[in-house]
Amino acid sequence: MKVILLGPPGAGKGTQAQFITEKYGIPQISTGDMLRSAVKAGTELGLKVKDIMASGGLVSDEIIIALVKERIEQADCSNGFLFDGFPRTIPQAQALVDAGVSIEYVIEIAVDDEQIVSRLSGRRVHENSGRVYHIEHNPPKNEGLDNETQEPLIQREDDKEATIRNRLSIYHNQTKPLVEFYTQLSSTDSAGPSFSTIDGLGGLDEVQTRIVTALS
Ligand code: AP5
């Protein structure tokens, strides 16, 4: 199964990806997590993208497309994968089509901007695994600590309000047009994906149920 989760920053893509990858036995490919690992490790790629990510801007299509192409060649992707945070621009989506990667499902998780600001300001993450929490909506069992490892959780540098608003503006200008792109592709190409939009508001379980319905 090959799935794309679309949606604004903070829509719950990473949160729901954790559940989908377990249920369907496919790996999560989060370009954001891959880039953050590179920044943390101080690689050449990490040094190149560090400042762009901190400001909430998008990394170049060229870098992202090369990163994803290499990742989907790996053995764990042979039965499919879940893209979380990719594609994010029309050129990225077109690169998948041009490479003959046929996606079966594209699910847009819709959440309004003010809810996003509240969600991201309360988000905490476990840096090594990418596990995501929220101080109110999805708190860890022990405050400030990861459930699995008990290591401290951190707040992402790009989760400050001004940066969140910049990321939202970029989302509306550059990523939202993908809704039209995939709506067209699903109606004009018989091998195109099934496209659906689900409401991202409500409890984590309610959103999960909507995703399972969209995937069936
Ligand atoms: P990336 O890491 O992809 O960030 P993003 O798209 O901005 O998405 P987020 O991780 O912020 O949100 P999410 O939808 O996963 O929400 P989450 O589940 O955490 O990208 C970071 C940066 O990398 C970009 O800005 C860019 O610079 C670069 N980059 C990455 N990919 C790129 C690409 N393809 N092209 C170019 N540049 C790229 O949930 C958010 C919070 O809400 C959590 O606290 C969670 O607990 C809570 N929550 C989740 N669901 C609910 C619910 N139903 N109710 C209440 N709270 C909830």
Tab-separated table of C-alpha atoms and ligand atoms in Angstrom:
chain	number	residue	atom	x	y	z
A	1	MET	CA	0.000	0.000	0.000
A	2	LYS	CA	1.380	3.418	-0.977
A	3	VAL	CA	-0.181	6.328	0.878
A	4	ILE	CA	0.327	10.096	1.051
A	5	LEU	CA	-0.863	12.088	4.065
A	6	LEU	CA	-1.397	15.708	3.064
A	7	GLY	CA	-2.261	18.548	5.383
A	8	PRO	CA	-0.996	21.702	7.032
A	9	PRO	CA	1.770	21.641	9.643
A	10	GLY	CA	0.223	20.287	12.822
A	11	ALA	CA	-2.748	18.587	11.130
A	12	GLY	CA	-1.760	15.324	12.820
A	13	LYS	CA	0.104	13.627	9.949
A	14	GLY	CA	2.939	12.353	12.163
A	15	THR	CA	0.541	11.328	14.946
A	16	GLN	CA	-1.687	9.313	12.600
A	17	ALA	CA	1.314	7.942	10.673
A	18	GLN	CA	2.398	6.092	13.815
A	19	PHE	CA	-0.917	4.236	13.870
A	20	ILE	CA	-1.166	3.604	10.087
A	21	THR	CA	2.338	2.171	9.802
A	22	GLU	CA	1.618	-0.296	12.628
A	23	LYS	CA	-1.798	-1.310	11.302
A	24	TYR	CA	-0.742	-1.782	7.673
A	25	GLY	CA	2.894	-2.850	8.197
A	26	ILE	CA	4.451	-0.163	6.006
A	27	PRO	CA	7.269	2.255	6.895
A	28	GLN	CA	6.668	5.946	7.542
A	29	ILE	CA	8.724	8.229	5.331
A	30	SER	CA	8.786	11.639	6.962
A	31	THR	CA	10.981	14.070	5.057
A	32	GLY	CA	10.855	16.368	8.095
A	33	ASP	CA	12.243	13.611	10.383
A	34	MET	CA	14.927	12.728	7.803
A	35	LEU	CA	16.040	16.352	7.555
A	36	ARG	CA	16.000	16.843	11.344
A	37	SER	CA	18.243	13.744	11.739
A	38	ALA	CA	20.672	15.232	9.219
A	39	VAL	CA	20.710	18.545	11.124
A	40	LYS	CA	21.279	16.740	14.426
A	41	ALA	CA	24.108	14.642	12.960
A	42	GLY	CA	25.699	17.775	11.429
A	43	THR	CA	25.995	16.206	7.958
A	44	GLU	CA	26.566	18.275	4.808
A	45	LEU	CA	22.825	18.044	4.085
A	46	GLY	CA	22.018	19.049	7.663
A	47	LEU	CA	24.209	22.152	7.492
A	48	LYS	CA	22.576	23.139	4.199
A	49	VAL	CA	18.989	22.902	5.482
A	50	LYS	CA	19.327	23.950	9.146
A	51	ASP	CA	18.505	27.657	8.762
A	52	ILE	CA	15.735	27.097	6.200
A	53	MET	CA	13.982	24.669	8.548
A	54	ALA	CA	14.364	26.914	11.585
A	55	SER	CA	12.645	29.746	9.680
A	56	GLY	CA	9.818	27.469	8.484
A	57	GLY	CA	10.786	27.733	4.799
A	58	LEU	CA	10.808	24.824	2.346
A	59	VAL	CA	13.955	22.929	1.442
A	60	SER	CA	14.623	22.856	-2.331
A	61	ASP	CA	12.698	20.385	-4.480
A	62	GLU	CA	15.972	19.048	-5.872
A	63	ILE	CA	17.277	18.012	-2.430
A	64	ILE	CA	13.952	16.533	-1.316
A	65	ILE	CA	13.313	14.543	-4.507
A	66	ALA	CA	16.807	12.990	-4.385
A	67	LEU	CA	16.334	12.113	-0.697
A	68	VAL	CA	12.977	10.414	-1.281
A	69	LYS	CA	14.065	8.535	-4.411
A	70	GLU	CA	16.960	7.013	-2.479
A	71	ARG	CA	14.747	6.144	0.511
A	72	ILE	CA	12.052	4.284	-1.458
A	73	GLU	CA	14.705	2.041	-3.044
A	74	GLN	CA	15.375	0.483	0.369
A	75	ALA	CA	14.174	-3.058	1.095
A	76	ASP	CA	11.594	-2.102	3.741
A	77	CYS	CA	9.632	-0.177	1.080
A	78	SER	CA	8.989	-3.225	-1.100
A	79	ASN	CA	5.391	-3.564	0.176
A	80	GLY	CA	4.668	0.140	0.153
A	81	PHE	CA	5.157	3.167	2.402
A	82	LEU	CA	3.475	6.144	3.930
A	83	PHE	CA	4.649	9.616	2.917
A	84	ASP	CA	4.290	12.161	5.732
A	85	GLY	CA	5.233	15.701	4.685
A	86	PHE	CA	6.028	14.767	1.084
A	87	PRO	CA	5.151	15.869	-1.564
A	88	ARG	CA	4.781	19.500	-0.578
A	89	THR	CA	4.989	21.269	-3.946
A	90	ILE	CA	3.695	20.542	-7.445
A	91	PRO	CA	7.230	19.732	-8.753
A	92	GLN	CA	7.635	17.145	-5.961
A	93	ALA	CA	4.293	15.512	-6.821
A	94	GLN	CA	5.109	15.587	-10.535
A	95	ALA	CA	8.487	13.937	-9.844
A	96	LEU	CA	6.651	10.952	-8.347
A	97	VAL	CA	4.425	10.670	-11.425
A	98	ASP	CA	7.448	10.979	-13.745
A	99	ALA	CA	9.296	8.263	-11.793
A	100	GLY	CA	6.296	5.926	-12.241
A	101	VAL	CA	5.595	5.693	-8.488
A	102	SER	CA	1.887	4.894	-8.331
A	103	ILE	CA	0.238	6.040	-5.144
A	104	GLU	CA	-3.002	4.292	-4.138
A	105	TYR	CA	-4.372	6.698	-1.536
A	106	VAL	CA	-3.960	10.414	-0.898
A	107	ILE	CA	-5.638	11.592	2.302
A	108	GLU	CA	-5.856	15.276	3.161
A	109	ILE	CA	-6.286	15.950	6.891
A	110	ALA	CA	-8.105	19.293	7.174
A	111	VAL	CA	-7.596	21.528	10.232
A	112	ASP	CA	-8.113	25.299	10.460
A	113	ASP	CA	-5.225	27.698	11.097
A	114	GLU	CA	-6.088	28.775	14.676
A	115	GLN	CA	-6.357	25.166	15.835
A	116	ILE	CA	-2.949	24.526	14.227
A	117	VAL	CA	-1.315	27.329	16.215
A	118	SER	CA	-2.724	25.901	19.449
A	119	ARG	CA	-1.681	22.339	18.601
A	120	LEU	CA	1.868	23.201	17.606
A	121	SER	CA	2.523	25.436	20.595
A	122	GLY	CA	1.677	22.446	22.846
A	123	ARG	CA	3.530	19.814	20.848
A	124	ARG	CA	6.437	17.926	22.419
A	125	VAL	CA	8.549	15.344	20.596
A	126	HIS	CA	10.972	12.542	21.366
A	127	GLU	CA	13.908	13.590	19.241
A	128	ASN	CA	15.432	10.172	18.504
A	129	SER	CA	12.249	8.337	17.475
A	130	GLY	CA	10.050	11.211	16.249
A	131	ARG	CA	7.229	10.133	18.645
A	132	VAL	CA	4.784	13.005	19.034
A	133	TYR	CA	2.838	14.197	22.106
A	134	HIS	CA	0.705	17.176	23.089
A	135	ILE	CA	0.769	18.626	26.592
A	136	GLU	CA	-3.072	18.517	26.757
A	137	HIS	CA	-4.471	16.366	23.917
A	138	ASN	CA	-1.958	13.491	23.966
A	139	PRO	CA	0.230	13.832	27.069
A	140	PRO	CA	3.003	11.365	27.880
A	141	LYS	CA	2.444	9.043	30.883
A	142	ASN	CA	5.148	10.916	32.823
A	143	GLU	CA	5.264	14.661	32.236
A	144	GLY	CA	8.052	15.719	29.874
A	145	LEU	CA	9.289	12.143	29.282
A	146	ASP	CA	8.941	9.741	26.340
A	147	ASN	CA	6.650	6.751	27.061
A	148	GLU	CA	9.051	4.143	25.662
A	149	THR	CA	12.486	5.355	26.736
A	150	GLN	CA	11.706	7.839	29.532
A	151	GLU	CA	14.101	10.267	27.800
A	152	PRO	CA	13.234	13.980	27.937
A	153	LEU	CA	10.884	15.416	25.291
A	154	ILE	CA	11.796	18.607	23.429
A	155	GLN	CA	9.918	21.473	21.775
A	156	ARG	CA	10.811	21.873	18.085
A	157	GLU	CA	12.584	25.096	17.168
A	158	ASP	CA	10.033	25.809	14.402
A	159	ASP	CA	7.078	25.524	16.832
A	160	LYS	CA	7.198	29.192	17.869
A	161	GLU	CA	4.096	31.184	16.932
A	162	ALA	CA	5.710	33.506	14.316
A	163	THR	CA	7.379	30.543	12.619
A	164	ILE	CA	4.160	28.505	12.732
A	165	ARG	CA	2.340	31.344	10.939
A	166	ASN	CA	5.088	31.478	8.280
A	167	ARG	CA	4.786	27.697	7.764
A	168	LEU	CA	1.007	28.043	7.402
A	169	SER	CA	1.364	30.770	4.805
A	170	ILE	CA	3.816	28.611	2.816
A	171	TYR	CA	1.409	25.689	3.149
A	172	HIS	CA	-1.482	27.684	1.651
A	173	ASN	CA	0.654	29.002	-1.233
A	174	GLN	CA	2.711	25.953	-2.159
A	175	THR	CA	1.194	22.766	-0.725
A	176	LYS	CA	-2.572	23.345	-0.814
A	177	PRO	CA	-2.505	23.348	-4.672
A	178	LEU	CA	-1.726	19.612	-4.387
A	179	VAL	CA	-5.382	19.051	-3.473
A	180	GLU	CA	-6.344	20.170	-6.975
A	181	PHE	CA	-3.419	18.197	-8.469
A	182	TYR	CA	-4.539	14.912	-6.855
A	183	THR	CA	-8.245	15.545	-7.420
A	184	GLN	CA	-7.448	15.876	-11.141
A	185	LEU	CA	-5.134	12.858	-11.172
A	186	SER	CA	-7.695	10.641	-9.447
A	187	SER	CA	-10.429	11.578	-11.915
A	188	THR	CA	-8.424	11.536	-15.165
A	189	ASP	CA	-5.938	8.683	-14.704
A	190	SER	CA	-7.357	5.184	-14.178
A	191	ALA	CA	-4.165	4.222	-12.316
A	192	GLY	CA	-4.356	7.440	-10.256
A	193	PRO	CA	-4.835	7.482	-6.487
A	194	SER	CA	-8.065	7.583	-4.541
A	195	PHE	CA	-8.231	11.107	-3.066
A	196	SER	CA	-10.170	12.020	0.062
A	197	THR	CA	-10.332	14.847	2.568
A	198	ILE	CA	-11.072	14.018	6.192
A	199	ASP	CA	-11.832	16.270	9.140
A	200	GLY	CA	-8.761	16.408	11.404
A	201	LEU	CA	-10.687	17.792	14.394
A	202	GLY	CA	-11.833	15.504	17.199
A	203	GLY	CA	-10.073	12.881	19.274
A	204	LEU	CA	-7.131	10.879	17.955
A	205	ASP	CA	-9.366	7.757	17.748
A	206	GLU	CA	-12.060	9.566	15.753
A	207	VAL	CA	-9.489	10.781	13.225
A	208	GLN	CA	-8.039	7.245	13.031
A	209	THR	CA	-11.477	5.819	12.235
A	210	ARG	CA	-11.925	8.354	9.409
A	211	ILE	CA	-8.532	7.351	7.983
A	212	VAL	CA	-9.348	3.628	8.115
A	213	THR	CA	-12.595	4.361	6.234
A	214	ALA	CA	-10.700	6.380	3.597
A	215	LEU	CA	-8.233	3.497	3.172
A	216	SER	CA	-10.899	0.832	2.651
B	1	AP5	P1	7.661	18.453	8.870
B	1	AP5	O1	8.378	17.770	9.962
B	1	AP5	O2	7.074	17.650	7.771
B	1	AP5	O3	6.600	19.402	9.522
B	1	AP5	P2	5.092	19.808	9.105
B	1	AP5	O4	4.517	19.378	7.829
B	1	AP5	O5	5.148	21.246	9.333
B	1	AP5	O6	4.266	18.939	9.971
B	1	AP5	P3	4.354	18.769	11.454
B	1	AP5	O7	5.331	17.685	11.824
B	1	AP5	O8	4.593	20.123	12.128
B	1	AP5	O9	2.845	18.379	11.797
B	1	AP5	P4	2.023	17.032	11.708
B	1	AP5	O10	0.919	17.179	10.708
B	1	AP5	O11	2.926	15.836	11.562
B	1	AP5	O12	1.331	17.084	13.131
B	1	AP5	P5	1.592	16.204	14.443
B	1	AP5	O13	1.105	14.797	14.231
B	1	AP5	O14	2.994	16.381	14.958
B	1	AP5	O15	8.629	19.520	8.163
B	1	AP5	C1	9.466	20.394	8.913
B	1	AP5	C2	10.296	21.231	7.968
B	1	AP5	O16	11.137	20.371	7.127
B	1	AP5	C3	9.505	22.078	6.944
B	1	AP5	O17	9.093	23.298	7.498
B	1	AP5	C4	10.550	22.227	5.818
B	1	AP5	O18	11.514	23.190	6.143
B	1	AP5	C5	11.233	20.869	5.792
B	1	AP5	N1	10.577	19.899	4.878
B	1	AP5	C6	10.018	18.688	5.235
B	1	AP5	N2	9.513	18.055	4.169
B	1	AP5	C7	9.734	18.878	3.095
B	1	AP5	C8	9.385	18.791	1.721
B	1	AP5	N3	8.725	17.717	1.222
B	1	AP5	N4	9.740	19.820	0.907
B	1	AP5	C9	10.416	20.880	1.392
B	1	AP5	N5	10.753	21.039	2.681
B	1	AP5	C10	10.411	20.048	3.552
B	1	AP5	O19	0.545	16.920	15.436
B	1	AP5	C11	0.774	18.245	15.896
B	1	AP5	C12	0.350	18.373	17.375
B	1	AP5	O20	-1.074	18.203	17.467
B	1	AP5	C13	0.973	17.273	18.268
B	1	AP5	O21	1.293	17.844	19.511
B	1	AP5	C14	-0.146	16.238	18.424
B	1	AP5	O22	-0.074	15.535	19.658
B	1	AP5	C15	-1.412	17.113	18.331
B	1	AP5	N6	-2.536	16.412	17.721
B	1	AP5	C16	-2.516	15.520	16.690
B	1	AP5	N7	-3.769	15.091	16.387
B	1	AP5	C17	-4.600	15.762	17.241
B	1	AP5	C18	-6.021	15.768	17.433
B	1	AP5	N8	-6.837	15.002	16.677
B	1	AP5	N9	-6.531	16.589	18.380
B	1	AP5	C19	-5.718	17.365	19.146
B	1	AP5	N10	-4.365	17.393	19.027
B	1	AP5	C20	-3.820	16.600	18.095
